[in-house]
Coordinates of C-alpha atoms in Angstrom, one line a residue:
M25 CA -8.6 39.5 -30.9
N26 CA -9.7 36.0 -32.0
R27 CA -6.6 33.8 -32.5
V28 CA -7.4 33.2 -36.2
F29 CA -7.3 36.9 -36.9
E30 CA -4.1 37.4 -34.9
F31 CA -2.5 34.8 -37.1
A32 CA -4.1 36.3 -40.2
K33 CA -2.8 39.8 -39.4
E34 CA 0.8 38.6 -38.8
L35 CA 0.7 36.3 -41.9
S36 CA -0.7 39.0 -44.2
L37 CA 2.0 41.4 -43.3
L38 CA 4.7 38.9 -44.3
D39 CA 6.0 39.0 -47.9
G40 CA 6.0 35.9 -50.1
I41 CA 5.2 35.8 -53.8
S42 CA 5.2 32.5 -55.6
S43 CA 8.4 30.5 -55.0
R44 CA 9.4 33.1 -52.3
E45 CA 7.2 31.7 -49.5
E46 CA 9.9 31.1 -46.9
N47 CA 8.8 33.9 -44.5
V48 CA 5.3 32.4 -44.3
R49 CA 6.6 28.9 -44.0
N50 CA 9.1 29.8 -41.2
Y51 CA 6.4 31.7 -39.3
I52 CA 4.1 28.6 -39.3
I53 CA 6.9 26.3 -38.3
E54 CA 7.8 28.5 -35.4
K55 CA 4.2 28.2 -34.1
I56 CA 3.9 24.5 -34.4
K57 CA 7.5 23.1 -33.8
N58 CA 7.0 22.4 -30.1
E59 CA 3.6 20.8 -30.3
D60 CA 3.5 17.1 -29.1
T61 CA 0.7 16.1 -31.5
V62 CA 2.4 17.6 -34.6
S63 CA 5.0 16.4 -37.1
Y64 CA 6.0 18.1 -40.3
I65 CA 8.3 18.1 -43.3
V66 CA 9.2 20.6 -46.0
D67 CA 9.3 18.9 -49.5
N68 CA 11.7 19.8 -52.3
L69 CA 9.3 22.4 -53.8
G70 CA 8.9 24.2 -50.5
N71 CA 5.5 22.8 -49.4
L72 CA 5.0 22.5 -45.6
I73 CA 3.2 19.2 -44.9
V74 CA 1.9 18.9 -41.3
E75 CA 0.5 15.8 -39.7
K76 CA -1.8 16.5 -36.8
K77 CA -2.6 13.6 -34.4
G78 CA -6.2 13.6 -33.3
D79 CA -8.2 11.5 -30.8
K80 CA -9.1 8.9 -33.5
T81 CA -7.7 7.5 -36.7
P82 CA -10.3 8.0 -39.5
K83 CA -11.2 5.4 -42.1
N84 CA -10.5 8.0 -44.8
K85 CA -7.3 10.1 -45.0
I86 CA -8.2 13.8 -45.0
M87 CA -6.1 16.6 -46.3
I88 CA -6.8 20.3 -45.7
D89 CA -4.9 22.7 -48.0
A90 CA -4.2 26.4 -48.2
H91 CA -1.5 28.2 -50.2
M92 CA 1.2 30.4 -48.8
D93 CA 2.0 32.5 -51.8
E94 CA 0.6 35.9 -52.8
V95 CA 0.5 37.7 -56.1
G96 CA 3.2 40.4 -56.8
L97 CA 5.9 41.5 -59.2
I98 CA 9.4 40.5 -60.0
V99 CA 12.3 42.7 -61.2
C100 CA 13.3 41.8 -64.8
Y101 CA 15.4 44.9 -65.9
I102 CA 17.0 48.0 -64.4
T103 CA 17.1 51.1 -66.7
S104 CA 20.0 53.4 -67.1
D105 CA 18.2 56.0 -64.9
G106 CA 17.6 53.5 -62.0
L107 CA 14.0 52.5 -62.6
L108 CA 12.9 48.9 -62.3
K109 CA 11.0 47.1 -65.1
V110 CA 8.8 44.4 -63.7
H111 CA 6.7 41.4 -64.6
S112 CA 3.7 40.1 -62.8
V113 CA 3.8 36.9 -60.6
G114 CA 0.2 35.7 -60.6
S115 CA -2.8 37.3 -62.1
I116 CA -3.0 41.1 -61.4
I117 CA -5.1 43.7 -63.2
E118 CA -3.0 46.6 -64.3
K119 CA -5.4 49.2 -62.9
V120 CA -4.7 48.2 -59.3
L121 CA -1.0 48.9 -59.7
L122 CA -0.9 52.5 -61.0
G123 CA 0.6 54.9 -58.4
R124 CA 0.8 52.2 -55.7
T125 CA 3.4 51.9 -53.1
V126 CA 5.4 48.6 -53.1
K127 CA 8.3 47.0 -51.2
V128 CA 11.5 45.5 -52.7
N129 CA 14.2 44.3 -50.4
G130 CA 12.9 46.5 -47.6
L131 CA 12.9 49.6 -49.8
T132 CA 9.9 51.7 -50.6
G133 CA 9.0 51.9 -54.3
V134 CA 6.3 53.7 -56.2
I135 CA 4.8 52.3 -59.5
D136 CA 4.9 55.1 -62.1
I137 CA 1.9 56.8 -63.5
K138 CA 2.0 59.6 -66.1
P139 CA 0.7 62.9 -64.6
V140 CA -2.8 63.9 -65.8
H141 CA -1.6 67.2 -67.2
L142 CA 0.9 65.4 -69.5
T143 CA -1.6 62.8 -70.7
D144 CA -3.4 63.3 -74.0
K145 CA -7.1 63.6 -73.6
D146 CA -7.8 60.8 -76.0
K147 CA -5.5 58.5 -74.0
S148 CA -6.5 59.5 -70.5
K149 CA -8.5 56.3 -70.0
D150 CA -5.8 54.0 -71.4
I151 CA -4.3 51.6 -68.8
P152 CA -0.7 50.6 -69.6
K153 CA 0.4 47.0 -69.6
I154 CA 2.4 45.7 -66.7
D155 CA 5.4 45.3 -69.0
D156 CA 5.3 49.1 -69.7
L157 CA 5.3 50.1 -66.0
Y158 CA 8.3 51.0 -63.9
V159 CA 9.0 51.0 -60.1
D160 CA 10.7 54.1 -58.8
I161 CA 12.9 53.4 -55.7
G162 CA 14.6 56.8 -55.6
A163 CA 17.7 55.7 -57.5
E164 CA 19.3 58.1 -60.0
S165 CA 21.2 55.5 -62.0
R166 CA 21.4 51.8 -62.7
E167 CA 24.6 51.6 -60.7
E168 CA 22.9 53.1 -57.6
A169 CA 19.8 50.8 -58.0
E170 CA 22.0 47.8 -58.3
K171 CA 23.4 48.4 -54.8
Y172 CA 20.0 47.4 -53.4
V173 CA 18.2 45.4 -56.1
S174 CA 19.0 42.5 -58.4
L175 CA 17.2 40.9 -61.3
G176 CA 14.8 38.3 -60.0
D177 CA 14.1 40.2 -56.7
S178 CA 10.5 40.1 -55.6
I179 CA 8.2 43.1 -55.2
E180 CA 5.2 43.0 -52.9
F181 CA 2.3 45.4 -52.2
D182 CA 2.9 47.8 -49.3
S183 CA -0.4 47.6 -47.4
D184 CA -1.3 47.7 -43.7
W185 CA -3.8 45.6 -41.9
C186 CA -6.9 47.6 -41.1
E187 CA -10.1 46.6 -39.2
F188 CA -13.1 48.9 -40.1
G189 CA -16.9 49.1 -40.1
E190 CA -19.1 48.6 -37.1
N191 CA -17.2 46.8 -34.4
G192 CA -14.3 46.3 -36.7
E193 CA -16.1 43.5 -38.5
Y194 CA -14.3 44.1 -41.8
I195 CA -10.6 43.5 -42.6
K196 CA -8.5 45.2 -45.2
A197 CA -5.1 43.8 -46.0
K198 CA -2.9 42.4 -48.7
A199 CA -2.5 38.7 -49.3
L200 CA -5.6 37.6 -47.5
D201 CA -5.7 35.2 -50.5
D202 CA -4.7 32.9 -49.0
R203 CA -3.1 33.8 -45.7
L204 CA -6.6 33.6 -44.2
G205 CA -6.7 29.9 -45.1
C206 CA -3.2 29.5 -43.6
A207 CA -4.4 31.2 -40.4
V208 CA -7.5 29.0 -40.1
M209 CA -5.4 25.8 -40.6
L210 CA -2.8 27.0 -38.1
D211 CA -5.5 27.5 -35.5
M212 CA -6.8 24.0 -36.2
I213 CA -3.4 22.5 -35.8
L214 CA -3.0 24.2 -32.4
S215 CA -6.4 23.0 -31.3
E216 CA -7.6 19.5 -30.3
Q217 CA -8.9 17.5 -33.2
E218 CA -11.2 14.5 -33.2
Y219 CA -9.4 12.8 -36.1
D220 CA -5.9 12.6 -37.5
L221 CA -5.5 15.2 -40.2
T222 CA -2.9 16.3 -42.8
F223 CA -2.5 20.0 -43.5
T224 CA -0.6 21.2 -46.6
F225 CA 0.6 24.7 -46.7
T226 CA 1.4 24.8 -50.4
V227 CA 3.6 27.0 -52.7
Q228 CA 3.1 28.5 -56.2
E229 CA -0.7 28.4 -56.3
E230 CA -0.9 31.8 -58.0
V231 CA 1.2 30.6 -61.0
G232 CA -0.5 27.4 -61.7
C233 CA -1.3 25.5 -58.5
R234 CA 2.1 23.8 -58.7
G235 CA 2.8 23.0 -55.1
A236 CA -0.6 21.2 -54.7
I237 CA 0.5 18.6 -57.2
T238 CA 3.6 17.4 -55.3
A239 CA 1.9 17.8 -51.9
T240 CA -1.1 15.7 -52.9
N241 CA 1.1 13.0 -54.5
R242 CA 3.0 12.7 -51.3
V243 CA 0.0 12.7 -49.0
K244 CA -2.4 10.5 -51.1
P245 CA -5.6 11.6 -49.4
D246 CA -9.0 10.1 -49.9
Y247 CA -10.7 13.5 -49.3
A248 CA -9.3 17.0 -49.5
I249 CA -10.6 20.5 -48.8
A250 CA -9.1 23.5 -50.4
L251 CA -9.5 26.4 -48.0
E252 CA -9.4 29.6 -50.0
C253 CA -10.5 33.1 -50.6
T254 CA -12.6 33.8 -53.7
T255 CA -13.9 36.8 -55.6
A256 CA -16.9 38.7 -54.2
S257 CA -18.2 41.4 -56.5
D258 CA -21.0 42.7 -54.3
I259 CA -20.0 46.3 -55.0
S260 CA -21.7 49.3 -56.6
G261 CA -22.7 48.8 -60.2
I262 CA -22.7 45.0 -60.1
S263 CA -25.9 43.1 -59.9
G264 CA -27.4 39.6 -60.3
E265 CA -25.1 36.6 -60.9
K266 CA -22.1 38.9 -61.7
K267 CA -21.8 39.6 -57.9
V268 CA -20.4 36.0 -57.8
C269 CA -20.8 35.8 -54.0
S270 CA -21.2 38.3 -51.2
L271 CA -19.7 39.3 -47.9
S272 CA -22.0 38.4 -45.0
G273 CA -23.3 35.4 -47.1
G274 CA -21.0 33.0 -45.2
A275 CA -18.7 30.3 -46.5
V276 CA -18.6 29.8 -50.3
V277 CA -18.9 26.3 -51.6
S278 CA -18.3 25.9 -55.3
F279 CA -20.1 23.4 -57.7
M280 CA -17.7 24.4 -60.5
D281 CA -15.0 26.9 -61.3
G282 CA -12.4 27.4 -64.0
G283 CA -10.3 24.4 -62.8
T284 CA -12.7 21.9 -61.3
V285 CA -16.2 20.5 -61.7
Y286 CA -16.8 19.4 -58.1
L287 CA -18.6 16.1 -57.3
K288 CA -22.3 16.8 -57.1
D289 CA -22.8 14.7 -54.0
L290 CA -20.0 16.4 -52.2
Y291 CA -21.3 19.9 -53.0
R292 CA -24.8 19.0 -52.0
K293 CA -23.6 17.4 -48.8
A294 CA -21.6 20.5 -47.8
M295 CA -24.6 22.7 -48.4
S296 CA -26.8 20.4 -46.4
I297 CA -24.4 20.2 -43.5
A298 CA -24.2 24.0 -43.4
E299 CA -27.9 24.3 -43.2
E300 CA -28.3 21.6 -40.6
N301 CA -25.7 23.2 -38.3
G302 CA -26.8 26.8 -38.7
I303 CA -23.7 27.8 -40.7
K304 CA -24.1 30.5 -43.3
A305 CA -23.1 29.2 -46.8
Q306 CA -23.5 30.3 -50.4
T307 CA -22.2 29.3 -53.8
K308 CA -20.5 31.1 -56.7
T309 CA -22.9 32.3 -59.4
M310 CA -20.3 32.5 -62.1
I311 CA -18.0 29.8 -63.4
A312 CA -14.7 31.5 -63.1
G313 CA -11.3 31.5 -61.3
G314 CA -9.7 28.4 -59.8
N315 CA -7.7 27.1 -56.9
N316 CA -5.6 24.2 -55.8
A317 CA -8.6 21.9 -56.1
S318 CA -7.9 21.9 -59.8
Q319 CA -4.7 19.9 -59.2
I320 CA -5.6 18.1 -56.0
H321 CA -8.6 16.2 -57.5
K322 CA -6.6 14.7 -60.3
S323 CA -3.4 14.0 -58.4
S324 CA -2.4 10.6 -56.8
C325 CA -5.1 8.2 -57.9
G326 CA -7.8 10.8 -57.8
V327 CA -9.1 12.7 -54.7
K328 CA -12.6 13.6 -53.6
C329 CA -12.2 17.3 -53.2
L330 CA -14.2 20.4 -52.2
A331 CA -13.3 24.1 -52.1
V332 CA -14.5 26.1 -49.1
S333 CA -13.8 29.7 -49.5
V334 CA -14.1 33.1 -47.8
P335 CA -15.7 35.7 -50.0
C336 CA -13.2 38.6 -50.6
R337 CA -13.7 41.9 -52.3
Y338 CA -10.9 43.4 -54.4
L339 CA -9.0 40.1 -54.7
H340 CA -5.4 40.2 -55.9
S341 CA -5.0 43.9 -55.0
P342 CA -3.3 45.7 -52.1
S343 CA -6.7 46.1 -50.4
C344 CA -8.4 42.8 -50.1
V345 CA -11.5 43.1 -47.9
V346 CA -13.3 40.3 -46.0
K347 CA -15.8 40.0 -43.2
K348 CA -14.9 38.2 -40.0
S349 CA -18.1 36.3 -39.7
D350 CA -17.6 34.7 -43.1
V351 CA -14.2 33.5 -41.9
E352 CA -15.8 31.9 -38.9
D353 CA -18.4 30.2 -41.1
A354 CA -15.8 28.8 -43.4
K355 CA -13.8 27.4 -40.5
N356 CA -16.9 25.9 -38.9
L357 CA -18.0 24.2 -42.1
V358 CA -14.6 22.7 -42.7
Q359 CA -14.7 21.2 -39.1
R360 CA -18.1 19.7 -39.8
L361 CA -17.0 18.3 -43.2
I362 CA -14.0 16.6 -41.5
V363 CA -16.4 14.6 -39.3
E364 CA -18.5 13.7 -42.4
F365 CA -15.5 12.6 -44.5
A366 CA -13.7 10.7 -41.8
N367 CA -15.8 7.5 -41.8
D368 CA -18.3 7.7 -44.7

């Protein structure tokens, strides 16, 4: 297996909702701690900031960013009969939760759903709000549940890594947003680089891109690339611009999203570099979503910033799906952009 996907598999199977990213951070540190060309710090918020020594010192300081956290749930109450009431951490659509298996402190839990034969016909299509859902961990009372679970404990999706399709070209897993970005950056850190680079593995992106603020203010880059996953809606029943972007279309370079209007010259340069180097690239056809670029570009004294993303179906669900070739295209485009930004 390609090393990027080895890292991605191991990272996606780790648990780490926003502000609980230590498993991911410790994994990355373990991989890089003995590298001669690498130094790192962990800041007060939990960001892992890595300096990678390259063959040359660029004129412009370049930062590559990916976030470590994933969406999930948090325990906010335990009922008298041992069920867990929860709140979302990050943006989750309720319909992806019903009847799902989750994990809390190593325990298996099931998110409740009313049986069809007990549901009124006129309410059969209603989807309950997250605040109305419960997680069943098999406890029969609050006292029993409290032996294993406390308020504020995190709950993550229980989902395996699966490669499917012809030649295993597709990947299904939780947390590919943004453990894929972390995996690509880890591979870059462990590879020779032409230029000195700073890599930021940031926290709390899913709840407001908070780690990106402190990381960028510390690094003070001239250029930054947010390496992400973004929504692909190339599925049955969706057509035209509402597909947003597509698997097999290559790296996604945004000109605008819900948090950033990207510099026109940077966007056009990225698309031109992709074409010149035979790298598949596409853009998003809807102005929606957002990522750490929303904070990076306005931090420090202002940063020239691009987002390069992997298209992902079923984002923020237990079953994110990506295509391996798109990951390779995103990585190759980032490497080409580094050369362009280094001495412009």
